[in-house]
Amino acid sequence: DRLTVAYLLLLPVLVTLLAGFYPALRLARFQPVKTLKSGLTSSYGEGLLLRRSLIVFQLLVAQALVITTIIITQQIRHFMAQPIGLNSESVVEFLLPENKPEQVHALKERLLTIPGVEQVTMSNTGSTSASSWGGDFEATINNDIVKANTNIKYADEDFLETYGLTLIHGEDLVRADSANRFVVNERLTKALGFQNSDDAIGTPISVWGSKAVITGVIKDFNATPLQFDLSPVIIMAGTSAYYVGAVRMNTDDVQQVVGKIRQTWESVYPNYVFEHTFLDEQIASFYDAERRNSYTMGFFSSVAILIGCIGLFGLVSFMVQQKIKEIGIRKTFGATVFQIVTILSREFVMLIGISFLVAAPLSFYFMQKWLSNFAYRYDITGLEFLAGLLLTFVIAMLTVSYSSIRAARANPIDALRNE
């Protein structure tokens, strides 16, 4: 849009003006007579506070970006390591453009005849989905009315087996024309107030005008992406509100089986385009935004470290040039290369420490805010801050040491020949 174009045009102009402002200000302060007499010289102390402030700011940004990148990466790994309570491997899902019972039934029967197809199920939203159907359920427990929000899934009798959900108490769904039984997850039995989930079997509950008893309890599974906490789930059969089909395959030739699934689907819905996704890929796609954030932060961390190293290299080169005679004298009196490098690096160690003292609490604050958006959060241990400090310290010291070692190895005669 116009605003973006204006921003892209204005940004280089502002950066150029800001970059040239300080040098122009310094040059404008030179007195021509003194400059022509003594040359364009300056002492190390002139502008020292500004130089140190800029280096600290560069190191602060670099360390903050490194720390946040590490935490974001750890959060993604924490996500992917979470058991979601179902088996998403070799499951392909597809949309049902029309949910007429005769079409859905015909499609399921035809799919089951395909070699390599193990199970087929139809439901309203599938197992784990970014879109969910929710509502309040109601039950009377010990003369008390219990109400809570639940995730509602309409599914046929093969839903649990196709998605690899674990039935721990009671009975599975059966084929029916009406919702005459409910299968719920453990979280819902806890919402009802039962300490032992098997005690919930036989409890009548009502939701959306349908009333039935709990006939089965399954292990908790993530019906929504891991950004959200586990929710109570009710699974009921006996409805035509099916919009998602799923097939569990048992074959090494997945593409051939998917091709046959496509042909079968198109024979039932010839006027629509077949669209499918693999369940494991779909679940992984829920966290694309976090992965993109991680890559983006990694890129900007690298750029910030590079800019910081350039600033450090320029400052240490300037400092070495200003102290070239001091270095020559120290070498003449027997100072070793290590001693000279240590003296020259001491100031930069202090700058790195100052920047870390600011970067660490800022990173912690913003990362805690970011992590609060997730139900399954990675616990910050403090090692992330140590890793960020060590990484920037090593890179910075390598940058500083390059110029320092070169100056320390120089012949002191070259530095003192004019004295």
mmCIF file of C-alpha atoms in Angstrom, residues 197-382:
data_model
loop_
_atom_site.group_PDB
_atom_site.id
_atom_site.type_symbol
_atom_site.label_atom_id
_atom_site.label_comp_id
_atom_site.label_asym_id
_atom_site.label_seq_id
_atom_site.Cartn_x
_atom_site.Cartn_y
_atom_site.Cartn_z
ATOM 1 C CA SER A 197 -12.991 -40.815 35.538
ATOM 2 C CA ASP A 198 -14.657 -44.246 35.462
ATOM 3 C CA ASP A 199 -17.222 -42.995 37.992
ATOM 4 C CA ALA A 200 -18.616 -40.733 35.262
ATOM 5 C CA ILE A 201 -19.937 -43.719 33.285
ATOM 6 C CA GLY A 202 -23.738 -43.611 33.259
ATOM 7 C CA THR A 203 -23.978 -39.919 34.125
ATOM 8 C CA PRO A 204 -26.661 -38.141 32.045
ATOM 9 C CA ILE A 205 -25.618 -34.825 30.522
ATOM 10 C CA SER A 206 -27.217 -32.486 28.015
ATOM 11 C CA VAL A 207 -25.653 -30.242 25.403
ATOM 12 C CA TRP A 208 -27.240 -28.312 22.548
ATOM 13 C CA GLY A 209 -30.612 -29.883 23.214
ATOM 14 C CA SER A 210 -29.260 -33.451 23.071
ATOM 15 C CA LYS A 211 -29.411 -35.481 26.265
ATOM 16 C CA ALA A 212 -27.643 -38.795 26.742
ATOM 17 C CA VAL A 213 -25.533 -40.697 29.235
ATOM 18 C CA ILE A 214 -21.780 -40.994 29.276
ATOM 19 C CA THR A 215 -20.943 -44.463 27.973
ATOM 20 C CA GLY A 216 -17.203 -44.088 27.464
ATOM 21 C CA VAL A 217 -14.200 -42.108 28.637
ATOM 22 C CA ILE A 218 -11.092 -41.540 26.506
ATOM 23 C CA LYS A 219 -7.647 -40.271 27.435
ATOM 24 C CA ASP A 220 -7.209 -36.541 27.031
ATOM 25 C CA PHE A 221 -6.091 -35.375 23.599
ATOM 26 C CA ASN A 222 -5.539 -31.953 22.106
ATOM 27 C CA ALA A 223 -8.655 -31.148 20.115
ATOM 28 C CA THR A 224 -7.214 -27.691 19.430
ATOM 29 C CA PRO A 225 -3.634 -26.495 18.733
ATOM 30 C CA LEU A 226 -1.169 -26.492 21.606
ATOM 31 C CA GLN A 227 -1.453 -22.740 22.006
ATOM 32 C CA PHE A 228 -4.647 -23.598 23.900
ATOM 33 C CA ASP A 229 -5.112 -25.675 26.995
ATOM 34 C CA LEU A 230 -6.837 -29.036 27.088
ATOM 35 C CA SER A 231 -10.589 -28.587 27.017
ATOM 36 C CA PRO A 232 -13.492 -30.893 27.909
ATOM 37 C CA VAL A 233 -14.617 -32.873 24.848
ATOM 38 C CA ILE A 234 -17.903 -34.576 24.064
ATOM 39 C CA ILE A 235 -18.052 -36.947 21.093
ATOM 40 C CA MET A 236 -21.499 -37.993 19.917
ATOM 41 C CA ALA A 237 -22.755 -40.080 17.013
ATOM 42 C CA GLY A 238 -26.023 -40.195 15.158
ATOM 43 C CA THR A 239 -25.900 -36.958 13.210
ATOM 44 C CA SER A 240 -25.382 -35.845 9.643
ATOM 45 C CA ALA A 241 -23.236 -32.820 10.564
ATOM 46 C CA TYR A 242 -20.140 -34.320 8.955
ATOM 47 C CA TYR A 243 -17.792 -31.946 7.147
ATOM 48 C CA VAL A 244 -14.408 -33.683 7.474
ATOM 49 C CA GLY A 245 -13.441 -37.182 6.407
ATOM 50 C CA ALA A 246 -10.311 -39.007 7.562
ATOM 51 C CA VAL A 247 -8.576 -42.122 6.302
ATOM 52 C CA ARG A 248 -5.916 -44.087 8.142
ATOM 53 C CA MET A 249 -3.622 -45.795 5.665
ATOM 54 C CA ASN A 250 -1.534 -48.911 6.094
ATOM 55 C CA THR A 251 0.727 -48.835 3.067
ATOM 56 C CA ASP A 252 4.175 -47.808 1.869
ATOM 57 C CA ASP A 253 2.782 -46.354 -1.348
ATOM 58 C CA VAL A 254 0.975 -43.391 0.194
ATOM 59 C CA GLN A 255 0.691 -41.342 -2.994
ATOM 60 C CA GLN A 256 -0.978 -44.171 -4.899
ATOM 61 C CA VAL A 257 -3.534 -44.674 -2.128
ATOM 62 C CA VAL A 258 -4.194 -40.934 -1.931
ATOM 63 C CA GLY A 259 -4.762 -40.945 -5.691
ATOM 64 C CA LYS A 260 -7.374 -43.670 -5.327
ATOM 65 C CA ILE A 261 -8.988 -41.766 -2.442
ATOM 66 C CA ARG A 262 -9.193 -38.750 -4.745
ATOM 67 C CA GLN A 263 -10.846 -40.798 -7.507
ATOM 68 C CA THR A 264 -13.350 -42.269 -5.075
ATOM 69 C CA TRP A 265 -14.139 -38.864 -3.553
ATOM 70 C CA GLU A 266 -14.656 -37.328 -7.011
ATOM 71 C CA SER A 267 -17.036 -40.133 -7.954
ATOM 72 C CA VAL A 268 -19.287 -39.027 -5.065
ATOM 73 C CA TYR A 269 -18.714 -35.270 -5.439
ATOM 74 C CA PRO A 270 -18.038 -34.762 -9.165
ATOM 75 C CA ASN A 271 -18.784 -31.030 -9.072
ATOM 76 C CA TYR A 272 -16.184 -30.171 -6.440
ATOM 77 C CA VAL A 273 -12.400 -30.061 -6.188
ATOM 78 C CA PHE A 274 -10.750 -32.604 -3.894
ATOM 79 C CA GLU A 275 -8.613 -31.011 -1.162
ATOM 80 C CA HIS A 276 -6.677 -33.061 1.353
ATOM 81 C CA THR A 277 -4.043 -32.647 4.051
ATOM 82 C CA PHE A 278 -1.955 -35.091 6.035
ATOM 83 C CA LEU A 279 -2.849 -34.785 9.694
ATOM 84 C CA ASP A 280 0.736 -34.689 10.961
ATOM 85 C CA GLU A 281 1.569 -31.906 8.482
ATOM 86 C CA GLN A 282 -1.579 -30.015 9.437
ATOM 87 C CA ILE A 283 -0.695 -30.205 13.131
ATOM 88 C CA ALA A 284 2.846 -29.013 12.357
ATOM 89 C CA SER A 285 1.400 -26.094 10.365
ATOM 90 C CA PHE A 286 -0.309 -24.791 13.512
ATOM 91 C CA TYR A 287 3.115 -23.667 14.677
ATOM 92 C CA ASP A 288 4.360 -22.094 11.438
ATOM 93 C CA ALA A 289 4.063 -18.623 12.941
ATOM 94 C CA GLU A 290 6.316 -19.577 15.834
ATOM 95 C CA ARG A 291 8.847 -21.147 13.456
ATOM 96 C CA ARG A 292 8.833 -18.037 11.273
ATOM 97 C CA ASN A 293 9.394 -15.923 14.375
ATOM 98 C CA SER A 294 12.342 -18.110 15.273
ATOM 99 C CA TYR A 295 13.908 -17.791 11.809
ATOM 100 C CA THR A 296 13.275 -14.039 11.744
ATOM 101 C CA MET A 297 14.769 -13.544 15.179
ATOM 102 C CA GLY A 298 17.761 -15.666 14.204
ATOM 103 C CA PHE A 299 18.341 -13.527 11.133
ATOM 104 C CA PHE A 300 18.089 -10.260 13.030
ATOM 105 C CA SER A 301 20.308 -11.655 15.782
ATOM 106 C CA SER A 302 22.992 -12.403 13.196
ATOM 107 C CA VAL A 303 22.655 -8.917 11.695
ATOM 108 C CA ALA A 304 22.786 -7.281 15.136
ATOM 109 C CA ILE A 305 25.883 -9.270 16.088
ATOM 110 C CA LEU A 306 27.538 -8.342 12.786
ATOM 111 C CA ILE A 307 26.774 -4.641 13.281
ATOM 112 C CA GLY A 308 28.003 -4.851 16.860
ATOM 113 C CA CYS A 309 31.234 -6.498 15.723
ATOM 114 C CA ILE A 310 31.779 -3.791 13.111
ATOM 115 C CA GLY A 311 31.315 -1.147 15.796
ATOM 116 C CA LEU A 312 33.672 -2.977 18.132
ATOM 117 C CA PHE A 313 36.264 -3.390 15.393
ATOM 118 C CA GLY A 314 36.121 0.310 14.581
ATOM 119 C CA LEU A 315 36.393 1.355 18.206
ATOM 120 C CA VAL A 316 39.233 -1.004 19.055
ATOM 121 C CA SER A 317 41.100 0.022 15.905
ATOM 122 C CA PHE A 318 40.727 3.662 16.902
ATOM 123 C CA MET A 319 41.802 2.918 20.469
ATOM 124 C CA VAL A 320 44.845 0.943 19.296
ATOM 125 C CA GLN A 321 45.850 3.768 16.999
ATOM 126 C CA GLN A 322 45.582 6.267 19.845
ATOM 127 C CA LYS A 323 47.591 4.017 22.181
ATOM 128 C CA ILE A 324 50.137 2.818 19.667
ATOM 129 C CA LYS A 325 53.003 4.547 21.463
ATOM 130 C CA GLU A 326 51.849 3.219 24.861
ATOM 131 C CA ILE A 327 51.832 -0.265 23.394
ATOM 132 C CA GLY A 328 55.342 0.273 22.030
ATOM 133 C CA ILE A 329 56.636 1.420 25.414
ATOM 134 C CA ARG A 330 55.027 -1.525 27.219
ATOM 135 C CA LYS A 331 56.584 -3.943 24.753
ATOM 136 C CA THR A 332 59.957 -2.273 25.205
ATOM 137 C CA PHE A 333 59.702 -2.900 28.959
ATOM 138 C CA GLY A 334 58.893 -6.550 28.402
ATOM 139 C CA ALA A 335 55.104 -6.742 28.230
ATOM 140 C CA THR A 336 53.855 -9.927 26.541
ATOM 141 C CA VAL A 337 51.280 -10.110 23.782
ATOM 142 C CA PHE A 338 48.752 -11.618 26.240
ATOM 143 C CA GLN A 339 49.256 -8.759 28.716
ATOM 144 C CA ILE A 340 48.735 -6.106 26.033
ATOM 145 C CA VAL A 341 45.644 -7.848 24.652
ATOM 146 C CA THR A 342 44.240 -8.100 28.191
ATOM 147 C CA ILE A 343 44.766 -4.361 28.782
ATOM 148 C CA LEU A 344 43.105 -3.437 25.505
ATOM 149 C CA SER A 345 40.197 -5.864 26.021
ATOM 150 C CA ARG A 346 39.401 -4.852 29.586
ATOM 151 C CA GLU A 347 37.188 -1.961 28.554
ATOM 152 C CA PHE A 348 35.147 -4.074 26.150
ATOM 153 C CA VAL A 349 34.512 -6.734 28.772
ATOM 154 C CA MET A 350 32.994 -3.969 30.890
ATOM 155 C CA LEU A 351 30.827 -2.797 27.965
ATOM 156 C CA ILE A 352 29.592 -6.331 27.340
ATOM 157 C CA GLY A 353 28.708 -6.683 31.018
ATOM 158 C CA ILE A 354 26.796 -3.395 31.069
ATOM 159 C CA SER A 355 24.825 -4.319 27.969
ATOM 160 C CA PHE A 356 23.976 -7.721 29.446
ATOM 161 C CA LEU A 357 22.676 -6.170 32.667
ATOM 162 C CA VAL A 358 20.141 -4.244 30.562
ATOM 163 C CA ALA A 359 19.408 -6.916 27.920
ATOM 164 C CA ALA A 360 18.681 -9.756 30.381
ATOM 165 C CA PRO A 361 15.749 -8.197 32.296
ATOM 166 C CA LEU A 362 14.277 -6.714 29.114
ATOM 167 C CA SER A 363 14.415 -10.100 27.351
ATOM 168 C CA PHE A 364 12.952 -11.848 30.386
ATOM 169 C CA TYR A 365 10.032 -9.413 30.590
ATOM 170 C CA PHE A 366 9.067 -9.594 26.921
ATOM 171 C CA MET A 367 9.564 -13.358 26.692
ATOM 172 C CA GLN A 368 7.372 -13.925 29.742
ATOM 173 C CA LYS A 369 4.665 -11.835 28.058
ATOM 174 C CA TRP A 370 5.048 -13.838 24.833
ATOM 175 C CA LEU A 371 5.043 -17.206 26.581
ATOM 176 C CA SER A 372 1.871 -16.275 28.468
ATOM 177 C CA ASN A 373 -0.018 -16.713 25.175
ATOM 178 C CA PHE A 374 0.595 -20.462 25.245
ATOM 179 C CA ALA A 375 -1.048 -23.096 27.399
ATOM 180 C CA TYR A 376 2.023 -25.324 27.150
ATOM 181 C CA ARG A 377 4.831 -22.991 28.108
ATOM 182 C CA TYR A 378 8.557 -23.534 28.164
ATOM 183 C CA ASP A 379 10.003 -22.676 31.557
ATOM 184 C CA ILE A 380 12.852 -20.186 31.325
ATOM 185 C CA THR A 381 15.790 -21.672 33.244
ATOM 186 C CA GLY A 382 18.369 -18.895 33.072
#
